[in-house]
Short mmCIF file of C-alpha atoms in Angstrom, two decimals:
data_model
loop_
_atom_site.label_atom_id
_atom_site.label_comp_id
_atom_site.label_asym_id
_atom_site.label_seq_id
_atom_site.Cartn_x
_atom_site.Cartn_y
_atom_site.Cartn_z
CA MET A 1 0.00 0.00 0.00
CA GLN A 2 2.84 2.38 0.88
CA LYS A 3 4.50 1.72 -2.51
CA ILE A 4 1.26 2.55 -4.31
CA LEU A 5 0.91 5.79 -2.32
CA ILE A 6 4.53 6.79 -3.10
CA LEU A 7 4.02 5.95 -6.77
CA PHE A 8 0.78 7.99 -6.85
CA LEU A 9 2.47 10.98 -5.18
CA SER A 10 5.43 10.77 -7.58
CA ILE A 11 3.14 10.74 -10.61
CA THR A 12 1.12 13.65 -9.19
CA VAL A 13 4.24 15.74 -8.50
CA MET A 14 5.61 14.98 -11.99
CA GLY A 15 2.28 16.00 -13.52
CA PHE A 16 2.31 19.33 -11.66
CA TYR A 17 5.93 19.95 -12.74
CA GLN A 18 5.18 19.19 -16.38
CA THR A 19 2.07 21.41 -16.31
CA ALA A 20 3.99 24.31 -14.72
CA HIS A 21 6.93 23.78 -17.09
CA GLY A 22 4.59 23.64 -20.11
CA GLN A 23 2.88 26.89 -19.06
CA SER A 24 6.28 28.51 -18.70
CA LYS A 25 7.18 27.45 -22.24
CA LYS A 26 3.87 28.83 -23.55
CA LYS A 27 4.42 32.13 -21.73
CA LYS A 28 7.93 32.44 -23.15
CA LYS A 29 6.69 31.71 -26.66
CA LYS A 30 3.94 34.29 -26.30
CA LEU A 31 6.44 36.91 -25.06
CA ARG A 32 8.77 36.15 -27.99
CA GLU A 33 5.86 36.60 -30.41
CA ILE A 34 4.81 39.90 -28.80
CA ASN A 35 8.39 41.19 -28.88
CA LEU A 36 8.69 40.21 -32.55
CA VAL A 37 5.44 42.02 -33.40
CA ILE A 38 6.60 45.16 -31.57
CA SER A 39 10.12 45.12 -33.02
CA THR A 40 8.70 44.64 -36.52
CA ALA A 41 6.41 47.65 -36.05
CA GLU A 42 9.32 49.68 -34.67
CA SER A 43 11.41 48.81 -37.73
CA TYR A 44 8.97 50.97 -39.73
CA THR A 45 9.67 54.06 -37.59
CA GLY A 46 10.10 57.05 -39.88
CA THR A 47 8.40 55.34 -42.82
CA PRO A 48 6.13 57.87 -44.55
CA TYR A 49 2.38 57.43 -44.43
CA ARG A 50 0.77 56.29 -47.66
CA TYR A 51 -2.91 55.42 -47.87
CA GLY A 52 -3.07 51.78 -48.97
CA GLY A 53 0.72 51.48 -48.59
CA THR A 54 2.14 48.19 -47.41
CA SER A 55 5.93 48.61 -47.41
CA GLN A 56 8.92 50.53 -46.04
CA SER A 57 8.50 53.07 -48.86
CA GLY A 58 5.04 54.02 -47.55
CA ILE A 59 2.55 52.37 -45.22
CA ASP A 60 -0.86 52.98 -43.68
CA CYS A 61 -1.89 52.16 -40.12
CA SER A 62 -3.71 48.90 -40.78
CA SER A 63 -0.91 47.52 -42.93
CA LEU A 64 1.59 48.35 -40.18
CA ILE A 65 -0.48 46.20 -37.81
CA GLN A 66 -1.03 43.44 -40.37
CA ASN A 67 2.66 43.26 -41.38
CA SER A 68 3.83 43.25 -37.76
CA PHE A 69 1.60 40.36 -36.72
CA SER A 70 2.40 38.51 -39.93
CA GLN A 71 6.05 38.30 -38.87
CA ALA A 72 4.94 36.32 -35.80
CA GLY A 73 2.76 33.99 -37.90
CA TYR A 74 -0.64 35.68 -37.39
CA THR A 75 -2.95 36.40 -40.31
CA ILE A 76 -5.22 39.30 -39.50
CA PRO A 77 -7.62 41.37 -41.64
CA ARG A 78 -6.31 44.21 -43.82
CA THR A 79 -8.44 47.20 -42.73
CA SER A 80 -8.57 48.86 -39.31
CA LYS A 81 -12.33 48.47 -39.22
CA ASP A 82 -12.09 44.71 -39.79
CA GLN A 83 -9.09 44.38 -37.46
CA SER A 84 -11.14 46.04 -34.70
CA LYS A 85 -13.34 42.93 -34.61
CA TYR A 86 -10.44 40.45 -34.56
CA GLY A 87 -9.00 38.97 -31.37
CA LYS A 88 -10.20 39.31 -27.80
CA LYS A 89 -11.63 42.59 -26.51
CA VAL A 90 -9.53 44.19 -23.75
CA ASN A 91 -10.30 47.03 -21.33
CA TRP A 92 -8.11 50.04 -20.51
CA ASN A 93 -7.08 48.56 -17.15
CA ARG A 94 -5.85 45.31 -18.72
CA LEU A 95 -3.75 46.71 -21.57
CA LYS A 96 -0.39 45.07 -22.30
CA PRO A 97 2.29 45.55 -24.91
CA GLY A 98 1.19 43.79 -28.10
CA ASP A 99 -2.46 44.81 -27.78
CA VAL A 100 -3.97 46.81 -30.62
CA VAL A 101 -5.78 50.11 -30.11
CA PHE A 102 -8.47 51.31 -32.50
CA PHE A 103 -9.74 54.83 -32.94
CA LYS A 104 -12.81 56.25 -34.60
CA PHE A 105 -12.37 59.86 -35.62
CA LYS A 106 -15.23 62.07 -36.79
CA GLU A 107 -14.96 65.40 -38.55
CA LYS A 108 -17.58 67.19 -40.65
CA ARG A 109 -19.57 64.13 -41.73
CA ASN A 110 -16.39 62.18 -42.35
CA LYS A 111 -15.35 59.34 -40.11
CA TRP A 112 -12.33 57.17 -40.35
CA TYR A 113 -10.75 54.35 -38.41
CA HIS A 114 -7.18 54.27 -37.20
CA SER A 115 -5.11 51.62 -35.44
CA GLY A 116 -1.92 51.37 -33.45
CA LEU A 117 0.10 48.81 -31.51
CA ILE A 118 0.64 49.21 -27.76
CA THR A 119 4.41 49.13 -27.13
CA SER A 120 4.64 49.93 -23.41
CA VAL A 121 2.39 50.43 -20.42
CA ASP A 122 3.37 51.99 -17.09
CA GLN A 123 1.56 53.81 -14.29
CA ASP A 124 1.44 57.16 -16.08
CA HIS A 125 1.66 56.48 -19.80
CA ILE A 126 0.63 54.05 -22.51
CA TYR A 127 2.70 54.28 -25.67
CA PHE A 128 1.69 52.98 -29.06
CA ILE A 129 3.22 52.93 -32.52
CA HIS A 130 1.13 53.87 -35.53
CA ALA A 131 1.28 55.30 -39.03
CA SER A 132 0.29 58.93 -38.61
CA SER A 133 -1.05 60.52 -41.77
CA SER A 134 0.96 63.68 -41.07
CA ARG A 135 4.18 62.33 -39.52
CA GLY A 136 4.56 58.77 -40.77
CA VAL A 137 5.28 55.88 -38.41
CA ILE A 138 5.81 57.25 -34.91
CA GLN A 139 5.25 56.40 -31.27
CA SER A 140 2.64 58.44 -29.40
CA ASP A 141 1.22 58.63 -25.88
CA LEU A 142 -2.28 57.17 -25.71
CA THR A 143 -2.98 59.11 -22.52
CA SER A 144 -2.89 62.44 -24.40
CA ASN A 145 -6.37 63.95 -24.68
CA TYR A 146 -6.42 63.79 -28.48
CA TYR A 147 -5.95 60.02 -28.64
CA LYS A 148 -7.64 59.09 -25.37
CA SER A 149 -10.91 60.77 -26.35
CA ASN A 150 -11.09 58.95 -29.70
CA VAL A 151 -10.40 55.36 -28.60
CA LYS A 152 -13.02 52.97 -29.93
CA THR A 153 -11.73 49.64 -28.60
CA PHE A 154 -8.71 47.51 -27.77
CA ARG A 155 -8.05 43.97 -28.99
CA ARG A 156 -5.59 41.26 -27.98
CA VAL A 157 -4.43 39.10 -30.88
CA ILE A 158 -1.81 37.07 -29.00
CA LYS A 159 -3.64 35.42 -26.09
#
C-alpha cells in the first residue's frame, strides 16, 4: 500500500511539474511573439504614411499592424475596421504591450478608423506605434487627450 501511495504521489508531482513547465514554455513563446510584433512595427519608424501602402516606402496604419503580426505567424484582416473585430476585446485597465488600439475619428460628416500597436504600459503612460497621416510611423502617448478621447476599442491578438 505504501508503494502505491509513493508511486501515486510521484506521478502527481511529476504532472504538476510538467504542467507548470509547459505553461512557462507557452508564456515564453507568447512573449517572444509579442516582442517580434513590436520590433517589426518599430522597424517601420520614420516610414512615410501612404494610404493603402504596405511597405517601407510608404505604409498605412492597418498595414503596419497586419505586417507586424504577420512576422509572428498571425494572419489578421487588412483594414482597421475589420481588425477592430479580430482577437479578444480588452479594457483600458488590462492593456499590455502587443495589444492593438483602434480609434474612430469624426470630422464634418467624415469618419475614419485608425489603429496602433501598444508598445509599453506603465503607471502614467501608454505608448503605441502607428502610421500617422501627417508624420509617418511614430510612437505616441495614448494618454494624451487627443488620442484618449477617440479610442473605440482595444483587442488582444496574442492570447
